[in-house]
Amino acid sequence: MSISREQIRELAELQDENTCAVSFYYQPSAPRNKAHKEDIILIKDLARESLRRIQDKAKRDCARQDIERIVRLSTELRTNGTHGKAVFTCADKNVWREFDVPAELGSTQIFIDRHFHLKPLARLLGASPLLAVVLVDKHRARIFDLRLGELAERDDLFHPLSRRGRSDGFGGYDGGHAQRRVEDEVRHHFKNVAGLLKELQEKGVFEKWILACQDAHRPIFESQLHPYISQTLIGHFNADLGHVSADEIRTHAQQILDRWHDERRQDMMNQTLSQARSNGRGVTGLRRVLRSLELGEVQTLLVGENLQGHAVECTRCGHIDAHLVSFCPVCGHATQEIVDVGEAILPWVVRRDIETFYVKDDPEFDKVGNIAALLRFRSEKVQPISVSAAEDLEKAGAEYPGRLRRYARR
Ligand SMILES: [Zn+2]
C-alpha cells in the first residue's frame, strides 16, 4: 500500500523525548542472484549498529523488539527490485506502519530517535501534488490517480452512442443529421466528464491533472472545462484510450510530472532568491528560515540535499534554535544538539503542509546556506503585540507557541 499525505502527517505528530521511534527504509539491491541475501546481511548489521548507538538502556530495550521485528520482516521481503519499503514502528505507542515506496530511496537505513525520520519520504513526495491522469475518447473516460509512481484507476465512465448516432446514414440530409447527432452526443459526453472533474477537484481528490486523448479531440474537450479546472492541467499526451497500456500511461504521465516539478522548483527558487535580495517575501540561511517556520510565515521551502547546519532542539516544546544554547529560550527546558537539521524541521513542514523542494548541487543556492523560504507574508508588517501581552502568554505555560513571545522581545 502506498502512503498518503494524511498518514505522513500522523507519523510527524509522534514526538516524545522518552520514546524510541524506529524508522526503517529498505532500498532493494539491483536484482541479482544473491542480492536478497546481501540485503539481509546489511539490514542485520544496521540493526545491530543502531541499537549499539543508544546509550540509555531503557530506550535500547524498548527499541529492541521493534528492531527484531524489522529484521524478521526483512527476511520475508520479496521484491524484484522495483519496490522499496518504509516501516515506522514504536512498540511503546503501539505503532506499526508499513508502506511500499518506489525503489528510489538511495540506501537502506535504520533510525532510532524520539521521532520518526521522514526525510527519505519527503524527498520522494517532495512537492508532488495529488495528480490525476484523465483518458478520454468519444464515449468513454478513465480517471487514474498517480501517486509515488503508482497508477490506480478511480473511475471508468462509459456513454454508449445511441443507435441513431452510430449509424452512418446515406449521405445527403440524413447523413448530415446523423453526423450532427454524433457530435452532439460526444459534446454531451465531454461535458459530463468535465463536470465529474470539477466535482472530484472540489472534493480534493486531485490538485493537478494530465489529459490523455487523441489530439483531434483535445480542443473540443478542453472547451468544455471549467476555467479553474483548465488552470490545474499541467500537460497532455496523445493516446488511444482503447489501446494504451497502464505502463505507457504511467511513463508519459511521470515524464510530464517530473518536468512540471523541475520547472516549478526553478521558478520557486528564482522567486525566493530575488525576493530575499529585495528584502521582500524571501529569506535565506538556516537562522532566518527557522524563525520564519516558527512564525508560520513559510509558503514554500527549499532545502539543499547536503544542508549542513548546526542547531539545537528543545526536547519538550520542539523549538529549534540555530544558536547553540543549552536551554530552550522559549520554555527553559534543556536542549539537545541536532544531527540532521533537514530532518528535524520536517515535522513542522509536514504539519503545516508546506510545499517543499529538495535542491541538488546548486552553487548559487550553496552561497545562501542551502536553505531558503518563500513567505506568504512577513510578520514584521503585522502589528507588534505589546510586551505585557507577551508576558501574559509566558505565564500560559510551555504548551503555548513560543514564537509569539520571541517575536515580542525582538
Ligand atoms: Zn522549549
CSV table of C-alpha atoms and ligand atoms in Angstrom, one decimal:
chain,number,residue,atom,x,y,z
A,1,MET,CA,0.0,0.0,0.0
A,2,SER,CA,1.4,3.4,-0.9
A,3,ILE,CA,1.5,6.2,1.5
A,4,SER,CA,-0.8,9.2,1.8
A,5,ARG,CA,-0.2,12.7,2.9
A,6,GLU,CA,-2.5,12.2,5.9
A,7,GLN,CA,-0.5,9.2,7.0
A,8,ILE,CA,2.7,11.2,6.9
A,9,ARG,CA,1.2,13.9,8.9
A,10,GLU,CA,0.1,11.3,11.5
A,11,LEU,CA,3.7,10.0,11.6
A,12,ALA,CA,5.1,13.5,12.0
A,13,GLU,CA,2.9,14.0,15.1
A,14,LEU,CA,4.7,11.4,17.1
A,15,GLN,CA,7.3,13.2,19.1
A,16,ASP,CA,8.3,12.2,22.6
A,17,GLU,CA,11.6,12.6,24.4
A,18,ASN,CA,11.2,9.3,26.3
A,19,THR,CA,10.2,7.2,23.3
A,20,CYS,CA,12.1,5.2,20.8
A,21,ALA,CA,10.6,5.6,17.3
A,22,VAL,CA,12.2,3.3,14.8
A,23,SER,CA,12.2,4.2,11.1
A,24,PHE,CA,13.3,1.6,8.5
A,25,TYR,CA,13.9,2.3,4.8
A,26,TYR,CA,14.6,-0.6,2.6
A,27,GLN,CA,16.2,0.0,-0.8
A,28,PRO,CA,16.5,-3.3,-2.7
A,29,SER,CA,19.7,-4.0,-4.5
A,30,ALA,CA,19.7,-4.4,-8.2
A,31,PRO,CA,18.1,-7.8,-9.0
A,32,ARG,CA,21.0,-10.2,-8.8
A,33,ASN,CA,21.1,-13.8,-7.7
A,34,LYS,CA,22.4,-13.3,-4.2
A,35,ALA,CA,21.1,-9.7,-3.8
A,36,HIS,CA,18.5,-10.5,-1.3
A,37,LYS,CA,20.9,-12.4,0.9
A,38,GLU,CA,23.2,-9.5,0.9
A,39,ASP,CA,20.4,-7.1,1.7
A,40,ILE,CA,19.5,-9.2,4.8
A,41,ILE,CA,23.1,-9.2,6.0
A,42,LEU,CA,23.2,-5.4,5.6
A,43,ILE,CA,20.0,-4.9,7.4
A,44,LYS,CA,21.2,-7.1,10.3
A,45,ASP,CA,24.4,-5.1,10.5
A,46,LEU,CA,22.4,-1.8,10.5
A,47,ALA,CA,20.1,-3.1,13.2
A,48,ARG,CA,23.0,-4.1,15.5
A,49,GLU,CA,24.8,-0.8,14.9
A,50,SER,CA,21.7,1.4,15.5
A,51,LEU,CA,21.0,-0.4,18.8
A,52,ARG,CA,24.6,-0.1,19.9
A,53,ARG,CA,24.5,3.6,19.5
A,54,ILE,CA,21.7,4.2,22.0
A,55,GLN,CA,23.2,4.9,25.4
A,56,ASP,CA,20.1,4.8,27.5
A,57,LYS,CA,19.4,1.2,28.5
A,58,ALA,CA,15.6,1.5,28.9
A,59,LYS,CA,15.4,3.0,25.4
A,60,ARG,CA,17.6,0.4,24.0
A,61,ASP,CA,15.4,-2.4,25.4
A,62,CYS,CA,12.3,-0.6,24.1
A,63,ALA,CA,13.8,-0.3,20.6
A,64,ARG,CA,15.0,-3.9,20.6
A,65,GLN,CA,11.6,-5.6,20.0
A,66,ASP,CA,10.9,-3.2,17.1
A,67,ILE,CA,14.3,-3.8,15.6
A,68,GLU,CA,13.9,-7.6,15.9
A,69,ARG,CA,10.5,-7.4,14.2
A,70,ILE,CA,12.0,-5.4,11.3
A,71,VAL,CA,14.8,-7.9,10.8
A,72,ARG,CA,12.2,-10.7,10.8
A,73,LEU,CA,10.2,-8.8,8.2
A,74,SER,CA,13.3,-8.2,6.0
A,75,THR,CA,13.9,-11.9,5.7
A,76,GLU,CA,10.4,-12.3,4.3
A,77,LEU,CA,10.7,-9.3,1.9
A,78,ARG,CA,10.2,-10.5,-1.7
A,79,THR,CA,10.7,-7.7,-4.1
A,80,ASN,CA,12.1,-7.9,-7.6
A,81,GLY,CA,13.9,-4.7,-7.1
A,82,THR,CA,11.1,-2.5,-8.2
A,83,HIS,CA,9.8,-1.5,-4.8
A,84,GLY,CA,11.3,-0.2,-1.6
A,85,LYS,CA,9.8,-0.3,1.8
A,86,ALA,CA,9.3,2.1,4.6
A,87,VAL,CA,8.4,0.9,8.1
A,88,PHE,CA,7.7,3.1,11.1
A,89,THR,CA,7.3,1.4,14.4
A,90,CYS,CA,7.1,2.3,18.1
A,91,ALA,CA,6.0,-0.7,20.2
A,92,ASP,CA,5.8,1.8,23.1
A,93,LYS,CA,3.0,3.6,21.4
A,94,ASN,CA,1.6,0.6,19.6
A,95,VAL,CA,2.5,1.9,16.2
A,96,TRP,CA,3.5,-0.3,13.2
A,97,ARG,CA,3.1,1.2,9.7
A,98,GLU,CA,4.4,-0.5,6.6
A,99,PHE,CA,4.4,1.1,3.2
A,100,ASP,CA,5.6,0.2,-0.3
A,101,VAL,CA,7.6,3.1,-1.8
A,102,PRO,CA,9.4,3.5,-5.1
A,103,ALA,CA,12.9,2.0,-5.1
A,104,GLU,CA,14.5,5.4,-5.2
A,105,LEU,CA,15.5,5.8,-1.6
A,106,GLY,CA,19.2,5.9,-2.2
A,107,SER,CA,20.1,3.4,0.6
A,108,THR,CA,18.8,1.1,3.2
A,109,GLN,CA,18.7,2.9,6.6
A,110,ILE,CA,17.5,2.4,10.2
A,111,PHE,CA,16.9,5.4,12.6
A,112,ILE,CA,16.1,5.2,16.2
A,113,ASP,CA,15.1,8.6,17.6
A,114,ARG,CA,12.4,10.3,19.7
A,115,HIS,CA,10.5,10.9,16.4
A,116,PHE,CA,10.3,9.2,13.1
A,117,HIS,CA,12.7,10.1,10.4
A,118,LEU,CA,10.8,11.3,7.3
A,119,LYS,CA,13.4,12.8,5.1
A,120,PRO,CA,13.7,9.9,2.6
A,121,LEU,CA,9.9,10.0,2.2
A,122,ALA,CA,9.8,13.8,2.0
A,123,ARG,CA,12.3,13.6,-0.8
A,124,LEU,CA,10.1,11.2,-2.7
A,125,LEU,CA,6.9,13.1,-2.1
A,126,GLY,CA,8.5,16.5,-2.2
A,127,ALA,CA,6.1,18.9,-3.6
A,128,SER,CA,4.2,16.3,-5.6
A,129,PRO,CA,0.6,17.4,-6.0
A,130,LEU,CA,-2.2,14.9,-5.8
A,131,LEU,CA,-2.3,14.0,-9.5
A,132,ALA,CA,-5.0,12.6,-11.7
A,133,VAL,CA,-4.5,11.2,-15.3
A,134,VAL,CA,-7.6,11.5,-17.4
A,135,LEU,CA,-8.1,9.4,-20.5
A,136,VAL,CA,-10.9,10.5,-22.8
A,137,ASP,CA,-12.3,9.3,-26.1
A,138,LYS,CA,-15.7,9.9,-27.8
A,139,HIS,CA,-17.7,7.7,-25.5
A,140,ARG,CA,-15.5,6.7,-22.6
A,141,ALA,CA,-13.3,8.3,-19.9
A,142,ARG,CA,-11.0,6.7,-17.4
A,143,ILE,CA,-9.6,8.5,-14.5
A,144,PHE,CA,-6.4,7.4,-12.7
A,145,ASP,CA,-4.5,8.6,-9.6
A,146,LEU,CA,-0.8,8.8,-9.9
A,147,ARG,CA,0.9,8.6,-6.6
A,148,LEU,CA,4.6,7.9,-5.9
A,149,GLY,CA,4.9,6.2,-9.3
A,150,GLU,CA,1.8,4.0,-8.7
A,151,LEU,CA,-1.1,4.2,-11.1
A,152,ALA,CA,-4.6,3.3,-9.7
A,153,GLU,CA,-7.8,3.5,-11.6
A,154,ARG,CA,-10.5,5.6,-9.9
A,155,ASP,CA,-13.4,5.9,-12.4
A,156,ASP,CA,-14.4,4.4,-15.7
A,157,LEU,CA,-17.2,6.2,-17.5
A,158,PHE,CA,-18.9,4.7,-20.5
A,159,HIS,CA,-21.6,6.5,-22.6
A,160,PRO,CA,-22.6,4.3,-25.5
A,161,LEU,CA,-23.6,6.2,-28.6
A,162,SER,CA,-27.2,5.8,-29.4
A,163,ARG,CA,-28.3,3.6,-32.2
A,164,ARG,CA,-29.1,6.5,-34.5
A,165,GLY,CA,-26.0,8.3,-33.6
A,166,ARG,CA,-23.9,5.3,-34.5
A,167,SER,CA,-25.5,4.8,-38.0
A,168,ASP,CA,-23.6,6.3,-40.8
A,169,GLY,CA,-26.6,7.4,-42.8
A,170,PHE,CA,-26.6,7.5,-46.5
A,171,GLY,CA,-25.1,10.9,-47.1
A,172,GLY,CA,-27.3,13.9,-48.0
A,173,TYR,CA,-29.8,15.2,-45.4
A,174,ASP,CA,-29.9,12.0,-43.3
A,175,GLY,CA,-26.1,11.7,-43.2
A,176,GLY,CA,-25.6,15.3,-42.1
A,177,HIS,CA,-28.3,14.8,-39.5
A,178,ALA,CA,-26.6,11.7,-38.1
A,179,GLN,CA,-23.3,13.4,-38.1
A,180,ARG,CA,-24.6,16.3,-36.1
A,181,ARG,CA,-26.3,13.9,-33.7
A,182,VAL,CA,-22.9,12.1,-33.1
A,183,GLU,CA,-21.2,15.4,-32.5
A,184,ASP,CA,-23.9,16.4,-30.0
A,185,GLU,CA,-23.6,13.2,-28.1
A,186,VAL,CA,-19.8,13.4,-28.0
A,187,ARG,CA,-20.0,17.0,-26.8
A,188,HIS,CA,-22.6,15.9,-24.2
A,189,HIS,CA,-20.2,13.2,-23.0
A,190,PHE,CA,-17.3,15.6,-22.8
A,191,LYS,CA,-19.4,17.9,-20.8
A,192,ASN,CA,-20.3,15.1,-18.3
A,193,VAL,CA,-16.6,14.3,-17.9
A,194,ALA,CA,-15.7,17.9,-17.4
A,195,GLY,CA,-18.5,18.1,-14.7
A,196,LEU,CA,-17.1,15.0,-13.0
A,197,LEU,CA,-13.6,16.5,-12.9
A,198,LYS,CA,-14.9,19.7,-11.3
A,199,GLU,CA,-16.7,17.6,-8.7
A,200,LEU,CA,-13.6,15.5,-8.0
A,201,GLN,CA,-11.3,18.5,-7.7
A,202,GLU,CA,-13.8,20.3,-5.3
A,203,LYS,CA,-13.7,17.2,-3.1
A,204,GLY,CA,-9.9,17.4,-3.0
A,205,VAL,CA,-9.4,14.1,-4.9
A,206,PHE,CA,-6.7,15.7,-7.0
A,207,GLU,CA,-4.9,19.1,-7.3
A,208,LYS,CA,-3.3,18.8,-10.7
A,209,TRP,CA,-4.1,16.6,-13.7
A,210,ILE,CA,-2.8,15.4,-17.0
A,211,LEU,CA,-5.0,14.8,-20.1
A,212,ALA,CA,-4.6,11.9,-22.5
A,213,CYS,CA,-6.7,11.7,-25.6
A,214,GLN,CA,-6.4,11.8,-29.4
A,215,ASP,CA,-5.1,15.2,-30.5
A,216,ALA,CA,-8.2,15.7,-32.6
A,217,HIS,CA,-10.5,15.6,-29.6
A,218,ARG,CA,-8.5,17.9,-27.4
A,219,PRO,CA,-9.8,21.3,-28.5
A,220,ILE,CA,-13.5,20.2,-28.2
A,221,PHE,CA,-12.9,18.5,-24.8
A,222,GLU,CA,-10.9,21.4,-23.4
A,223,SER,CA,-13.6,23.9,-24.4
A,224,GLN,CA,-16.0,22.1,-22.0
A,225,LEU,CA,-13.7,22.5,-19.0
A,226,HIS,CA,-14.4,25.0,-16.2
A,227,PRO,CA,-11.8,27.7,-16.1
A,228,TYR,CA,-10.3,26.6,-12.8
A,229,ILE,CA,-10.0,23.0,-14.0
A,230,SER,CA,-8.2,24.2,-17.1
A,231,GLN,CA,-5.7,26.1,-14.8
A,232,THR,CA,-4.7,22.9,-13.0
A,233,LEU,CA,-4.0,21.0,-16.2
A,234,ILE,CA,-0.2,20.5,-16.3
A,235,GLY,CA,0.2,18.7,-19.6
A,236,HIS,CA,-1.2,16.3,-22.1
A,237,PHE,CA,-0.2,13.4,-24.3
A,238,ASN,CA,-1.7,11.7,-27.3
A,239,ALA,CA,-3.2,8.4,-26.5
A,240,ASP,CA,-5.9,6.0,-27.8
A,241,LEU,CA,-7.9,5.0,-24.8
A,242,GLY,CA,-8.8,1.6,-26.2
A,243,HIS,CA,-5.2,0.5,-26.8
A,244,VAL,CA,-2.9,2.4,-24.4
A,245,SER,CA,-1.3,0.2,-21.6
A,246,ALA,CA,-1.0,1.1,-18.0
A,247,ASP,CA,2.8,1.2,-18.4
A,248,GLU,CA,2.5,3.7,-21.2
A,249,ILE,CA,0.1,5.9,-19.2
A,250,ARG,CA,2.4,5.8,-16.2
A,251,THR,CA,5.6,6.6,-18.2
A,252,HIS,CA,4.0,9.5,-20.1
A,253,ALA,CA,2.4,11.0,-17.0
A,254,GLN,CA,5.5,10.6,-14.9
A,255,GLN,CA,7.6,12.5,-17.5
A,256,ILE,CA,5.1,15.3,-17.6
A,257,LEU,CA,5.0,15.5,-13.8
A,258,ASP,CA,8.8,15.4,-13.5
A,259,ARG,CA,9.1,18.2,-16.0
A,260,TRP,CA,6.4,20.3,-14.3
A,261,HIS,CA,8.1,19.7,-10.9
A,262,ASP,CA,11.6,20.8,-12.2
A,263,GLU,CA,10.1,23.9,-13.7
A,264,ARG,CA,8.2,24.8,-10.6
A,265,ARG,CA,11.2,24.2,-8.4
A,266,GLN,CA,13.3,26.5,-10.6
A,267,ASP,CA,10.6,29.1,-10.6
A,268,MET,CA,10.2,29.0,-6.8
A,269,MET,CA,14.0,29.2,-6.4
A,270,ASN,CA,14.2,32.3,-8.7
A,271,GLN,CA,11.3,34.0,-6.9
A,272,THR,CA,12.6,33.2,-3.4
A,273,LEU,CA,16.2,34.4,-4.1
A,274,SER,CA,15.0,37.6,-5.8
A,275,GLN,CA,12.5,38.3,-3.0
A,276,ALA,CA,15.3,37.7,-0.5
A,277,ARG,CA,17.6,40.1,-2.3
A,278,SER,CA,15.0,42.8,-2.3
A,279,ASN,CA,14.1,42.1,1.3
A,280,GLY,CA,10.7,41.1,0.3
A,281,ARG,CA,8.9,37.8,0.8
A,282,GLY,CA,12.0,35.7,0.8
A,283,VAL,CA,14.5,34.6,3.4
A,284,THR,CA,17.7,32.6,3.2
A,285,GLY,CA,20.1,30.9,5.7
A,286,LEU,CA,19.2,28.5,8.5
A,287,ARG,CA,18.7,31.1,11.2
A,288,ARG,CA,16.2,33.1,9.3
A,289,VAL,CA,14.4,30.2,7.8
A,290,LEU,CA,13.9,28.6,11.2
A,291,ARG,CA,12.5,31.8,12.5
A,292,SER,CA,10.1,32.1,9.6
A,293,LEU,CA,9.0,28.5,10.1
A,294,GLU,CA,8.1,29.1,13.7
A,295,LEU,CA,6.3,32.3,12.8
A,296,GLY,CA,4.2,30.3,10.4
A,297,GLU,CA,5.2,32.6,7.5
A,298,VAL,CA,6.6,29.9,5.1
A,299,GLN,CA,4.7,29.1,2.0
A,300,THR,CA,7.4,27.2,0.0
A,301,LEU,CA,10.6,25.7,1.4
A,302,LEU,CA,13.8,25.0,-0.5
A,303,VAL,CA,16.2,22.6,1.2
A,304,GLY,CA,19.6,21.6,-0.1
A,305,GLU,CA,20.3,17.9,-0.4
A,306,ASN,CA,23.5,18.5,1.5
A,307,LEU,CA,22.3,21.0,4.0
A,308,GLN,CA,24.8,21.0,6.9
A,309,GLY,CA,23.7,23.3,9.7
A,310,HIS,CA,24.2,23.3,13.4
A,311,ALA,CA,21.2,23.7,15.6
A,312,VAL,CA,19.7,22.6,18.9
A,313,GLU,CA,16.2,21.3,19.6
A,314,CYS,CA,14.2,21.6,22.8
A,315,THR,CA,13.1,18.1,23.7
A,316,ARG,CA,10.0,19.5,25.4
A,317,CYS,CA,8.4,22.1,23.2
A,318,GLY,CA,10.2,21.3,19.9
A,319,HIS,CA,11.6,24.7,19.4
A,320,ILE,CA,14.7,24.6,17.1
A,321,ASP,CA,17.4,27.2,17.5
A,322,ALA,CA,20.4,27.9,15.3
A,323,HIS,CA,22.1,29.4,18.3
A,324,LEU,CA,23.7,26.5,20.2
A,325,VAL,CA,22.1,27.3,23.6
A,326,SER,CA,21.9,24.8,26.4
A,327,PHE,CA,18.5,25.8,27.5
A,328,CYS,CA,15.4,26.5,25.4
A,329,PRO,CA,14.8,30.3,25.1
A,330,VAL,CA,11.0,29.5,24.9
A,331,CYS,CA,10.3,27.1,27.7
A,332,GLY,CA,13.6,26.8,29.6
A,333,HIS,CA,14.0,23.1,29.2
A,334,ALA,CA,17.4,21.5,28.3
A,335,THR,CA,18.2,21.4,24.6
A,336,GLN,CA,19.9,18.7,22.5
A,337,GLU,CA,22.1,19.1,19.5
A,338,ILE,CA,20.5,18.2,16.2
A,339,VAL,CA,22.5,15.9,14.0
A,340,ASP,CA,20.4,16.5,10.8
A,341,VAL,CA,18.6,19.8,10.8
A,342,GLY,CA,16.9,19.0,7.5
A,343,GLU,CA,15.3,16.1,9.2
A,344,ALA,CA,14.4,18.0,12.4
A,345,ILE,CA,12.4,20.6,10.6
A,346,LEU,CA,10.3,18.1,8.7
A,347,PRO,CA,7.5,17.6,11.4
A,348,TRP,CA,6.9,21.4,11.2
A,349,VAL,CA,6.8,21.2,7.4
A,350,VAL,CA,4.5,18.2,7.3
A,351,ARG,CA,2.1,19.5,9.9
A,352,ARG,CA,1.7,22.8,8.1
A,353,ASP,CA,1.6,21.2,4.6
A,354,ILE,CA,4.4,23.5,3.4
A,355,GLU,CA,5.4,22.9,-0.2
A,356,THR,CA,9.0,21.6,-0.1
A,357,PHE,CA,11.6,21.2,-2.8
A,358,TYR,CA,14.9,19.5,-2.4
A,359,VAL,CA,17.7,21.2,-4.3
A,360,LYS,CA,20.7,19.3,-5.6
A,361,ASP,CA,24.2,20.8,-6.2
A,362,ASP,CA,23.3,24.4,-7.0
A,363,PRO,CA,26.2,26.8,-6.5
A,364,GLU,CA,24.0,29.8,-6.2
A,365,PHE,CA,21.9,28.1,-3.5
A,366,ASP,CA,25.0,26.9,-1.7
A,367,LYS,CA,26.1,30.5,-1.4
A,368,VAL,CA,23.0,31.4,0.6
A,369,GLY,CA,23.3,28.5,3.0
A,370,ASN,CA,21.5,25.7,1.2
A,371,ILE,CA,18.1,26.7,2.7
A,372,ALA,CA,15.6,29.3,1.7
A,373,ALA,CA,11.9,30.0,2.0
A,374,LEU,CA,9.3,32.0,0.2
A,375,LEU,CA,6.9,33.6,2.6
A,376,ARG,CA,3.2,34.1,2.4
A,377,PHE,CA,3.6,37.3,4.4
A,378,ARG,CA,6.1,38.9,6.6
A,379,SER,CA,5.1,39.2,10.2
A,380,GLU,CA,7.3,42.3,10.7
A,381,LYS,CA,4.5,44.2,8.9
A,382,VAL,CA,1.9,42.8,11.3
A,383,GLN,CA,1.0,45.0,14.3
A,384,PRO,CA,3.5,44.1,17.1
A,385,ILE,CA,2.0,42.6,20.2
A,386,SER,CA,2.7,44.5,23.4
A,387,VAL,CA,5.4,43.3,25.8
A,388,SER,CA,2.8,42.9,28.6
A,389,ALA,CA,0.6,40.7,26.4
A,390,ALA,CA,3.7,38.7,25.7
A,391,GLU,CA,4.3,38.2,29.4
A,392,ASP,CA,0.8,37.0,29.9
A,393,LEU,CA,1.4,34.4,27.2
A,394,GLU,CA,4.6,33.4,29.0
A,395,LYS,CA,2.5,32.5,32.1
A,396,ALA,CA,0.3,30.4,30.0
A,397,GLY,CA,2.9,27.7,30.1
A,398,ALA,CA,5.0,25.5,27.9
A,399,GLU,CA,2.3,24.4,25.5
A,400,TYR,CA,1.9,27.9,24.2
A,401,PRO,CA,3.7,28.6,21.0
A,402,GLY,CA,6.9,30.3,21.8
A,403,ARG,CA,7.1,32.2,18.6
A,404,LEU,CA,4.8,35.0,19.8
A,405,ARG,CA,7.0,35.7,22.9
A,406,ARG,CA,10.2,35.6,21.0
A,407,TYR,CA,8.7,37.9,18.5
A,408,ALA,CA,7.7,40.5,21.1
A,409,ARG,CA,11.1,40.6,22.6
A,410,ARG,CA,12.9,41.4,19.4
B,1,ZN,ZN,11.3,24.5,24.8
